[in-house]
Tab-separated table of N, CA and C in Angstrom:
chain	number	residue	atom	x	y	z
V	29	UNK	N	-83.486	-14.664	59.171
V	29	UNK	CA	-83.534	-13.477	58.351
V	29	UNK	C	-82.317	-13.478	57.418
V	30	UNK	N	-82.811	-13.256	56.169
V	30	UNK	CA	-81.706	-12.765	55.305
V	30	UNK	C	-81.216	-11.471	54.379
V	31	UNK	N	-79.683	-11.022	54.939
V	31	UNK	CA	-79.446	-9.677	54.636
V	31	UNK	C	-78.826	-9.464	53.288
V	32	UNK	N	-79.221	-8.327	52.551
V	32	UNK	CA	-78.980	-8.495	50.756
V	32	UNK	C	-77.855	-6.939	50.611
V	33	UNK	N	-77.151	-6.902	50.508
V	33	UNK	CA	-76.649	-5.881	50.204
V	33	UNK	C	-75.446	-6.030	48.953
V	34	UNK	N	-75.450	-5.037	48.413
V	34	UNK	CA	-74.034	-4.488	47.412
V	34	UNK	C	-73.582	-3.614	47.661
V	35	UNK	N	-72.506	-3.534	46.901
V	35	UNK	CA	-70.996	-2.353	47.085
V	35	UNK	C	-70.347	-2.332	45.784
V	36	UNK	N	-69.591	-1.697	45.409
V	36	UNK	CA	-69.338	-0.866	44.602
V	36	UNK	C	-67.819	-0.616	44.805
V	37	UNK	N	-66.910	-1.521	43.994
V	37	UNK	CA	-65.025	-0.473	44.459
V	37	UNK	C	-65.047	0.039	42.726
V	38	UNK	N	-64.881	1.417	42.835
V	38	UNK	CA	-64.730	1.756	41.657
V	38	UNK	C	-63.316	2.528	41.709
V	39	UNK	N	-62.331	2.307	40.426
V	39	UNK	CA	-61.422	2.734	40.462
V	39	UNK	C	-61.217	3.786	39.320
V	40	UNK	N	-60.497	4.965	39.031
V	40	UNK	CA	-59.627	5.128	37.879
V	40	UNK	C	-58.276	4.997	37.693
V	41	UNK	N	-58.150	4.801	36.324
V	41	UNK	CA	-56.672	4.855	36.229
V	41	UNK	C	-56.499	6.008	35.119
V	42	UNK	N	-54.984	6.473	35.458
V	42	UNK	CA	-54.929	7.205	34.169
V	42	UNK	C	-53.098	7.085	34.386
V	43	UNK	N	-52.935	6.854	32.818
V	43	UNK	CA	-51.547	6.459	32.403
V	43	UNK	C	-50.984	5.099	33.238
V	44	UNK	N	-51.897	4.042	33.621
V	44	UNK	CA	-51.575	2.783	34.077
V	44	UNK	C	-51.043	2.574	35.369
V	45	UNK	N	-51.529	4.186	36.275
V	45	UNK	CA	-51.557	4.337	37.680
V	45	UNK	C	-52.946	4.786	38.286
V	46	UNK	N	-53.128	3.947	39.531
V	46	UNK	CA	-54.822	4.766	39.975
V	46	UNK	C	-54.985	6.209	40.380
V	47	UNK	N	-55.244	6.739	40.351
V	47	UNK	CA	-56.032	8.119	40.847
V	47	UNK	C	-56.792	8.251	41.342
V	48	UNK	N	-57.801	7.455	41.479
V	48	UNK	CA	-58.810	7.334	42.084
V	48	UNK	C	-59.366	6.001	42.583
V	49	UNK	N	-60.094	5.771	44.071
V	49	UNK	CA	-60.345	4.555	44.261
V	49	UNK	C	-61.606	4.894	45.525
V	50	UNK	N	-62.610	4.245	45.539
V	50	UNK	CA	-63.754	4.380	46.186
V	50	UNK	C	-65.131	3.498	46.381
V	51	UNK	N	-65.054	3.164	47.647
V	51	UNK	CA	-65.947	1.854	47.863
V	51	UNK	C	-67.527	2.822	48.017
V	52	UNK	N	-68.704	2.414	47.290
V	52	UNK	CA	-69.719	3.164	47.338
V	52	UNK	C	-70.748	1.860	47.802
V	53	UNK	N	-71.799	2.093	48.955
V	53	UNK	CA	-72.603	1.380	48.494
V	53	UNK	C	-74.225	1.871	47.969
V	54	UNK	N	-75.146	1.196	48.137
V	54	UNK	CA	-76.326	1.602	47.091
V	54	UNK	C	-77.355	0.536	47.708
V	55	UNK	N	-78.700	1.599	46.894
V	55	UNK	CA	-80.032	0.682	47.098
V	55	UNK	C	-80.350	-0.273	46.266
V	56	UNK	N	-80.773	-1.627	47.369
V	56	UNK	CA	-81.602	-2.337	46.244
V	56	UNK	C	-82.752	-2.489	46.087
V	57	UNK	N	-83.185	-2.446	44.917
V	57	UNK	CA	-84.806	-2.072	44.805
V	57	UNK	C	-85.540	-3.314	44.898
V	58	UNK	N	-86.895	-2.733	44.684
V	58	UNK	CA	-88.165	-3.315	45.312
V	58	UNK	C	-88.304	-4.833	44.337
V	59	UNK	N	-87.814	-4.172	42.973
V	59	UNK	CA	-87.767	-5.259	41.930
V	59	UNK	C	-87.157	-6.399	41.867
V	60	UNK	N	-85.861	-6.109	42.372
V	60	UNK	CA	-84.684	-7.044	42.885
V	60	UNK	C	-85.007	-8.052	43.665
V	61	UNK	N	-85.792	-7.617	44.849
V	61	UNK	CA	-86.061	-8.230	45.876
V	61	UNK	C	-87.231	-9.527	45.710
V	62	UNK	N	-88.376	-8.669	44.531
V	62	UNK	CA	-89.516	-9.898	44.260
V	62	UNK	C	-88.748	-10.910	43.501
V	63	UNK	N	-88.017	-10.389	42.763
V	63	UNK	CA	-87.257	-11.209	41.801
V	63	UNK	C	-86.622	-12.371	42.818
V	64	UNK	N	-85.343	-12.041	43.463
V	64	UNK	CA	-85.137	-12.927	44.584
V	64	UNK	C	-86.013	-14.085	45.130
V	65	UNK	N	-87.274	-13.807	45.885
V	65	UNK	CA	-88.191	-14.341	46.442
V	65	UNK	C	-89.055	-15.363	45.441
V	66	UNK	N	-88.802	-15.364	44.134
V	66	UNK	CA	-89.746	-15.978	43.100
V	66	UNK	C	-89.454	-17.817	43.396
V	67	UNK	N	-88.434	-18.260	43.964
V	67	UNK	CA	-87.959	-19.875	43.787
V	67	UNK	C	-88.945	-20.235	45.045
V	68	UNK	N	-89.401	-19.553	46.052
V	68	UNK	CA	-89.980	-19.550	47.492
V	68	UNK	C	-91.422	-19.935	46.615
V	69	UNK	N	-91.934	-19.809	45.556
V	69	UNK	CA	-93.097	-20.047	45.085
V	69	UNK	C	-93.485	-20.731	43.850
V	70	UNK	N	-92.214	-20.932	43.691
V	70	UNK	CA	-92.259	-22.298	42.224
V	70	UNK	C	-91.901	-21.646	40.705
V	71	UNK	N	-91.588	-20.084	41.051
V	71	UNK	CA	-91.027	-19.456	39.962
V	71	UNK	C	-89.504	-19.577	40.129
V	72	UNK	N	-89.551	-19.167	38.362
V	72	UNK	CA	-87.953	-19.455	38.522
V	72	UNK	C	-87.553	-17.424	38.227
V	73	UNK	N	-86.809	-17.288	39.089
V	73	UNK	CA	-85.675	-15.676	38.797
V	73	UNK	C	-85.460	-15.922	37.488
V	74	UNK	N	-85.098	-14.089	37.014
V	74	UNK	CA	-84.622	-13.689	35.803
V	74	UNK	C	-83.797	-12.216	36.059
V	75	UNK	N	-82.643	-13.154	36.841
V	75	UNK	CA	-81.987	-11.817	36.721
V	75	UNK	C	-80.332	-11.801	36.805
V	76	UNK	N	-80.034	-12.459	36.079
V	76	UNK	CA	-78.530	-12.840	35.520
V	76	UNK	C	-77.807	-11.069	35.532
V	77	UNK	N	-76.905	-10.552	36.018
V	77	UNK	CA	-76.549	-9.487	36.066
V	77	UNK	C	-75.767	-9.370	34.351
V	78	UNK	N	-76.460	-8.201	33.551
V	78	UNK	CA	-75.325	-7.926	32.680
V	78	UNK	C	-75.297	-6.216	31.707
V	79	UNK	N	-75.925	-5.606	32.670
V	79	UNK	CA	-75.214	-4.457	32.292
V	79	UNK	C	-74.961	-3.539	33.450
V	80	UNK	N	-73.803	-2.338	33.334
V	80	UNK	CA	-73.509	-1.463	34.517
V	80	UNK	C	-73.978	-0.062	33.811
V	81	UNK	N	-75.514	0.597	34.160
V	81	UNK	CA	-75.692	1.598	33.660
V	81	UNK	C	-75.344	3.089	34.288
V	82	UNK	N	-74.879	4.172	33.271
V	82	UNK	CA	-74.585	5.382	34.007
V	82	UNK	C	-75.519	6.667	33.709
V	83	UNK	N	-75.767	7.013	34.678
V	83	UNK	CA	-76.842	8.325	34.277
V	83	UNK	C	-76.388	10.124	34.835
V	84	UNK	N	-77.224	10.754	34.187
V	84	UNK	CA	-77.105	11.988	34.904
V	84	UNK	C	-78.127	12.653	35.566
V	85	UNK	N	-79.070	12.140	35.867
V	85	UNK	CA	-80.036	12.433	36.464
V	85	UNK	C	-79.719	12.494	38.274
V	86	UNK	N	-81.032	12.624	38.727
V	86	UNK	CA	-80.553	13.955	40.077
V	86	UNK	C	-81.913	13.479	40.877
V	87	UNK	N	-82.466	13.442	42.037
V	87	UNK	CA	-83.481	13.158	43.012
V	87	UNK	C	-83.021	12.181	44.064
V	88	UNK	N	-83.852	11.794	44.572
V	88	UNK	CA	-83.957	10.623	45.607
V	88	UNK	C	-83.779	9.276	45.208
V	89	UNK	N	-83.313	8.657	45.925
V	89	UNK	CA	-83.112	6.948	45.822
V	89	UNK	C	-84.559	6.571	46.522
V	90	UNK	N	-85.521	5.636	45.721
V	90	UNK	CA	-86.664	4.859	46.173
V	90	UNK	C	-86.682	3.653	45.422
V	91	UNK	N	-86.926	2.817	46.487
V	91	UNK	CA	-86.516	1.509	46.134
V	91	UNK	C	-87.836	0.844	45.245
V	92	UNK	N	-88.608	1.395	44.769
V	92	UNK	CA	-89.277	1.327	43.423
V	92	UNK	C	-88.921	2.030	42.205
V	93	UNK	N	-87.691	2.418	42.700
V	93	UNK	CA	-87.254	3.105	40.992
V	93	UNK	C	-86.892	1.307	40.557
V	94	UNK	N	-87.367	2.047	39.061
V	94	UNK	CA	-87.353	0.521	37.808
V	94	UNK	C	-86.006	1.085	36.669
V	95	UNK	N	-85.419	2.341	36.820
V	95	UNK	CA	-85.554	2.953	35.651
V	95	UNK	C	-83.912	3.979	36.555
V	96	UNK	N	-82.974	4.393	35.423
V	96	UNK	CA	-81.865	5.404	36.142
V	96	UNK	C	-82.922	6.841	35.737
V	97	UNK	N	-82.584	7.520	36.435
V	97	UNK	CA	-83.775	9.136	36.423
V	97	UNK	C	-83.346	9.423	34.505
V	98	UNK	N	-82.082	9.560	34.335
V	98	UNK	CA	-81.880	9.614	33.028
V	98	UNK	C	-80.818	8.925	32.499
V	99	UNK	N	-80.744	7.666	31.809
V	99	UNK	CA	-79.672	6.952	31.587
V	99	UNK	C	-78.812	7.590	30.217
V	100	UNK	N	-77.540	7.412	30.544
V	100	UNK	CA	-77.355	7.872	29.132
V	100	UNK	C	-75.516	7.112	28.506
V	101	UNK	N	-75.276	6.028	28.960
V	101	UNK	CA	-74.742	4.948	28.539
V	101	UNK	C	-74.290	4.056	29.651
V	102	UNK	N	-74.559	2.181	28.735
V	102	UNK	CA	-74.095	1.029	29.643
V	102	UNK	C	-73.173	0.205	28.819
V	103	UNK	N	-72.711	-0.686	29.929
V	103	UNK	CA	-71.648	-1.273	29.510
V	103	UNK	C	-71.841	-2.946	29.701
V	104	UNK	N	-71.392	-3.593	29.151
V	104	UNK	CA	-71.636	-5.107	29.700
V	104	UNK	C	-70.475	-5.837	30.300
V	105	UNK	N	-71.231	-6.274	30.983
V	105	UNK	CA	-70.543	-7.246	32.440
V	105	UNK	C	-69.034	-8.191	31.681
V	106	UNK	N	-68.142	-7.805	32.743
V	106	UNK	CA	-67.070	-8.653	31.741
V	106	UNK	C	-66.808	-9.791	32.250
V	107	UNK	N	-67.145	-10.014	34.108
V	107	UNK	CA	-67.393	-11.649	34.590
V	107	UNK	C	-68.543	-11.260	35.405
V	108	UNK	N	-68.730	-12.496	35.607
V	108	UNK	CA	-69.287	-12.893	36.831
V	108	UNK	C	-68.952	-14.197	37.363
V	109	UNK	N	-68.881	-13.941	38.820
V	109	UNK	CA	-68.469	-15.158	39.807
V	109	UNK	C	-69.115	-15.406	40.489
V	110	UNK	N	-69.404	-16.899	41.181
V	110	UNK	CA	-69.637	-17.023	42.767
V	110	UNK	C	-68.647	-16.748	42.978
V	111	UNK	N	-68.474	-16.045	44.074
V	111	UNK	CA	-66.729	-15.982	45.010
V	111	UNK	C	-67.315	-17.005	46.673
V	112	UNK	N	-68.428	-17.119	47.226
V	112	UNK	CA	-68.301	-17.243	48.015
V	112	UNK	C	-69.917	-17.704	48.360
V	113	UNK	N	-70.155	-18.747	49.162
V	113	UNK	CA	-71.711	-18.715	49.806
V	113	UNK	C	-72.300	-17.395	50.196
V	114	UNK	N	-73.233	-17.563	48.703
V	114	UNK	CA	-74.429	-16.756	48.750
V	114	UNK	C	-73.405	-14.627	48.085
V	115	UNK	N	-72.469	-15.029	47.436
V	115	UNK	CA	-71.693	-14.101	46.765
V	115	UNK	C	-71.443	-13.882	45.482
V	116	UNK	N	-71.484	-13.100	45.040
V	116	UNK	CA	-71.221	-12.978	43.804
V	116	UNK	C	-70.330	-11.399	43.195
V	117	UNK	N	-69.696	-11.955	42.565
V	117	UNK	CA	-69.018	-10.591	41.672
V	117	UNK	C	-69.006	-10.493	40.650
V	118	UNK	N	-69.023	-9.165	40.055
V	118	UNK	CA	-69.281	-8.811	39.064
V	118	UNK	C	-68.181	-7.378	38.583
V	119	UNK	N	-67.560	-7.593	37.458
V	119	UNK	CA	-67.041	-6.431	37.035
V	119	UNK	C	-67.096	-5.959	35.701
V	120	UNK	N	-67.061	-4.639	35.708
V	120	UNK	CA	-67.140	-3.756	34.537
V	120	UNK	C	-65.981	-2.575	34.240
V	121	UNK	N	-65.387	-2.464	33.003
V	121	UNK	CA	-64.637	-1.346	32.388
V	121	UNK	C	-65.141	-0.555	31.289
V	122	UNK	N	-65.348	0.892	31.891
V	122	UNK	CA	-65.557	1.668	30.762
V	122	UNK	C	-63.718	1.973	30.299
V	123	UNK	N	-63.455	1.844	29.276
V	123	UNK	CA	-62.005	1.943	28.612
V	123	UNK	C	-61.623	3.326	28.289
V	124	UNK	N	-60.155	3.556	28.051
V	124	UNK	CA	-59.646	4.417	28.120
V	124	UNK	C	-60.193	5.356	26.813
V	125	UNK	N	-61.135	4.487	25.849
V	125	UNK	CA	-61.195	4.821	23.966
V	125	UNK	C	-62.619	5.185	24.427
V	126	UNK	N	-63.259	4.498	25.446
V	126	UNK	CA	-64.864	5.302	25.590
V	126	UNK	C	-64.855	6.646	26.178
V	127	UNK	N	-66.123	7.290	25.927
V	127	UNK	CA	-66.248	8.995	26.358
V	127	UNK	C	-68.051	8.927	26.708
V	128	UNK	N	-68.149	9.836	27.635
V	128	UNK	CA	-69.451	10.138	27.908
V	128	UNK	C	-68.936	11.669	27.746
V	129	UNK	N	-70.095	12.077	27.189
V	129	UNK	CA	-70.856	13.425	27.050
V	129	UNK	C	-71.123	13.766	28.101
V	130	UNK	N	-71.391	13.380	29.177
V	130	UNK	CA	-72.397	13.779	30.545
V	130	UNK	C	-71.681	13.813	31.774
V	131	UNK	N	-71.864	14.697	32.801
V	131	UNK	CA	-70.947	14.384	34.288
V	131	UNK	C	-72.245	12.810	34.618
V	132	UNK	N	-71.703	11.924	35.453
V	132	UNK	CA	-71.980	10.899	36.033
V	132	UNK	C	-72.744	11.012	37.213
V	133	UNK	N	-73.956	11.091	37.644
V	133	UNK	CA	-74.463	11.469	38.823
V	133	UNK	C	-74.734	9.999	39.656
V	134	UNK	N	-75.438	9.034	38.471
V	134	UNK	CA	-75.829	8.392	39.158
V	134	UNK	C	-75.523	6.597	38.284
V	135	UNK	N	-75.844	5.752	39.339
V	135	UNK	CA	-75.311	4.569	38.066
V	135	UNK	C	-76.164	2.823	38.967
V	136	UNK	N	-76.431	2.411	37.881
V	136	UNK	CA	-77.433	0.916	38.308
V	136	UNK	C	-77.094	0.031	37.199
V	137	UNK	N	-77.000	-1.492	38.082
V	137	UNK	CA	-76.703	-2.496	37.454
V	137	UNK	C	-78.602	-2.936	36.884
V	138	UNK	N	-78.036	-3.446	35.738
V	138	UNK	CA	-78.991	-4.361	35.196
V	138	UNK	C	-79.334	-6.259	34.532
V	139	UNK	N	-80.454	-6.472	35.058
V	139	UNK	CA	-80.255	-8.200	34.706
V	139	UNK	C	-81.506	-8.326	33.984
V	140	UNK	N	-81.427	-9.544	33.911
V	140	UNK	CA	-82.037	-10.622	33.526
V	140	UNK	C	-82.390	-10.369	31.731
V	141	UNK	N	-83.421	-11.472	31.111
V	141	UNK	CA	-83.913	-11.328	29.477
V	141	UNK	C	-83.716	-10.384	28.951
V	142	UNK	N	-84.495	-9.338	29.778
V	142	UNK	CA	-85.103	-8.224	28.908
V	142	UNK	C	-84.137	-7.348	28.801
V	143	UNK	N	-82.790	-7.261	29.467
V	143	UNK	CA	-81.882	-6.036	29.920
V	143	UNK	C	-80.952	-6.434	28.558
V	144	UNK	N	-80.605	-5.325	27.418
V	144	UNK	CA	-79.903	-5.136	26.512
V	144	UNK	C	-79.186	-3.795	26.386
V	145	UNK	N	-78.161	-3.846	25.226
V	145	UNK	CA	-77.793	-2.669	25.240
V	145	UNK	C	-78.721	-1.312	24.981
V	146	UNK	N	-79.874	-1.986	24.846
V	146	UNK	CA	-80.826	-0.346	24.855
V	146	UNK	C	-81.097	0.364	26.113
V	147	UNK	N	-80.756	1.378	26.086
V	147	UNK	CA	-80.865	2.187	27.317
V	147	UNK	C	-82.197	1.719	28.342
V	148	UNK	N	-82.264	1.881	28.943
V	148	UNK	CA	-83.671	1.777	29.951
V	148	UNK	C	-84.244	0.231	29.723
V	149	UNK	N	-83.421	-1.093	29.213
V	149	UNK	CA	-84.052	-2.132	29.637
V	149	UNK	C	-83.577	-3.095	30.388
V	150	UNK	N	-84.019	-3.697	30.764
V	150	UNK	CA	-84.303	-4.859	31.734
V	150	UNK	C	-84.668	-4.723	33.497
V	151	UNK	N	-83.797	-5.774	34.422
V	151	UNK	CA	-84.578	-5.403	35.877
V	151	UNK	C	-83.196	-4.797	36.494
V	152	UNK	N	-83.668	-3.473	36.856
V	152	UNK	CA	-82.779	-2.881	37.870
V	152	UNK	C	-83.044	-3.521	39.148
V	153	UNK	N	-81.820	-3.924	39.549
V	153	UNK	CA	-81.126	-4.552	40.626
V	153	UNK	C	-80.712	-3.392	41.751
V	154	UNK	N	-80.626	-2.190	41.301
V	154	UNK	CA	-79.955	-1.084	41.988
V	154	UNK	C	-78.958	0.124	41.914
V	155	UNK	N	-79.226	0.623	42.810
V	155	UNK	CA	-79.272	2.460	42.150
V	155	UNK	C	-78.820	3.102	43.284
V	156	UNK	N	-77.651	3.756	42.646
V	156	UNK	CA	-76.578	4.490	43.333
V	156	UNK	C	-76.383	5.902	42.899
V	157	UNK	N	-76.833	6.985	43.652
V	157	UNK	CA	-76.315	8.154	43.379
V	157	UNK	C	-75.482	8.815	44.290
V	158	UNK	N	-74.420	9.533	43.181
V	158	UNK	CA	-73.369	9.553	43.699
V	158	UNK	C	-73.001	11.128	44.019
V	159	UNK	N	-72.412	11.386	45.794
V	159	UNK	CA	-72.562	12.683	46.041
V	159	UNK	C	-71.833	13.677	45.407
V	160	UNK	N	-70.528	12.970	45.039
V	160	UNK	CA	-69.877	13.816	43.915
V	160	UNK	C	-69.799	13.620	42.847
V	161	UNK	N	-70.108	13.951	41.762
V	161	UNK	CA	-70.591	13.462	40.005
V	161	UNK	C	-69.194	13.366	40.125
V	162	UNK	N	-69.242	12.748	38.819
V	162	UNK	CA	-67.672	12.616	38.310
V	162	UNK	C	-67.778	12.712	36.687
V	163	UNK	N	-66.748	12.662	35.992
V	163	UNK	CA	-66.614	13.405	34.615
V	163	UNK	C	-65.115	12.365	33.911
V	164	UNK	N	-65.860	11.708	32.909
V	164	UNK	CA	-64.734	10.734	32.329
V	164	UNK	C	-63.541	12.184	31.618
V	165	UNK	N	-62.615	11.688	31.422
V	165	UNK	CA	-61.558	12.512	31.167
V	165	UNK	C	-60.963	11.175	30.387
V	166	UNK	N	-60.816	12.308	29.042
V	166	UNK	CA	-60.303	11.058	27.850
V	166	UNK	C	-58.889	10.051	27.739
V	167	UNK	N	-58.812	9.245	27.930
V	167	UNK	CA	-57.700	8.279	28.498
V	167	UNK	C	-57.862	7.390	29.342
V	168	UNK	N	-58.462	8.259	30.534
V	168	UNK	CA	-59.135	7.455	31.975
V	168	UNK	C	-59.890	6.130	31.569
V	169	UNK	N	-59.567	4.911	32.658
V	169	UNK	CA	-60.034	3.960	32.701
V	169	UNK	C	-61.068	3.919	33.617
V	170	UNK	N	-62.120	3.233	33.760
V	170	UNK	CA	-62.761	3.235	34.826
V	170	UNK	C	-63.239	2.143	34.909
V	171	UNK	N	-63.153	1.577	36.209
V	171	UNK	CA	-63.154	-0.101	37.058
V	171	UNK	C	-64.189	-0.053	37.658
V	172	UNK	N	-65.310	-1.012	37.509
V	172	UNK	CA	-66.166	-1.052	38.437
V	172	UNK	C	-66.143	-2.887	38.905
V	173	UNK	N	-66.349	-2.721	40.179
V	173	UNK	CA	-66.563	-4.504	40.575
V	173	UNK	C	-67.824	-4.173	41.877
V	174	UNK	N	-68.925	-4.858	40.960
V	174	UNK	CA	-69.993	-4.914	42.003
V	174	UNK	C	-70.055	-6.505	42.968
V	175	UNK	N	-69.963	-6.319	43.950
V	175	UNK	CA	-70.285	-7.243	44.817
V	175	UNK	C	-72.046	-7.405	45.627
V	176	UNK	N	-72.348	-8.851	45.554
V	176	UNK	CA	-73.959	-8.808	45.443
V	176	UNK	C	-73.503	-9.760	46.948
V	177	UNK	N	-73.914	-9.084	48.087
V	177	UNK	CA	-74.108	-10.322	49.464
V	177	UNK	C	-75.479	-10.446	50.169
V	178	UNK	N	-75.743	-11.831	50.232
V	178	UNK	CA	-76.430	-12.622	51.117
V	178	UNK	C	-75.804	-13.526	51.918
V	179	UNK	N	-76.616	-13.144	53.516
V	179	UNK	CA	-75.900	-13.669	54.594
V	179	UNK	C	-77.271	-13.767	55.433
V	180	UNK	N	-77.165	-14.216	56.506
V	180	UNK	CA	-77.817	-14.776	57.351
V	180	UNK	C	-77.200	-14.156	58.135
V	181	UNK	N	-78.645	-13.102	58.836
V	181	UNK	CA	-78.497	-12.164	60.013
V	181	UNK	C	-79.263	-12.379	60.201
């Protein structure tokens, strides 16, 4: 059997000290998963991680959501690594010069072709809502490093 999970250390900074720091983890969806399974049948995956989307939308986590309930800005991936058998990382900065309009409820990475800077495309990988919204405050940095694990359980 093999176990798939991500996590989430998201940080802020403000004035080049943290304030905030918090390991979240999240669902991965149904999409993710076929995607995964496609080399088991002579397909090849399409799902290169490269955007970190943020929404304000509000409901349940179901692992057939395709879509954030309401997205309303993403950012693109600034690495990606193997770190480790069957690991990968990934990080993202919204900068101190960006601003959202919106408190932050909820937030999902996106991959492969189809995923661009237009809101609502490509394959969600997974979807995190978060119990306390949060609210960029102008200056604030914000760190995200998603970690993607497969292991053998």
């Amino acid at each position: 059997m093999i176990n798939y999970s991500g996590i989430y250390l998201f940080r802020i900074t403000r004035n080049g000290k943290i304030i905030n720091s918090k390991i979240f983890k999240n669902m991965i969806t149904n999409d993710c998963l076929k995607e995964l399974a496609k080399p088991l049948y002579a397909e090849t995956p399409d799902m290169e991680i490269k955007y970190l989307a943020f929404g304000d939308g509000t409901g349940t986590l179901d692992a057939e959501d395709h879509v954030l309930t309401n997205e309303i800005y993403r950012i693109s991936a600034l690495t990606l690594e193997n770190t480790d058998v069957g690991q990968v990382s990934s990080e993202f900065v919204l900068t101190k010069l960006e601003t959202l309009s919106n408190t932050v409820t909820e937030i999902g990475i996106f991959a492969g072709s189809l995923a661009t800077a237009t809101l609502g495309t490509g394959l969600m990988i997974n979807r995190l809502l978060l119990t306390i919204p949060i609210t960029k405050v102008v200056g604030d940095e914000w760190y995200f490093q998603r970690l993607d694990v497969l292991k053998n359980g």
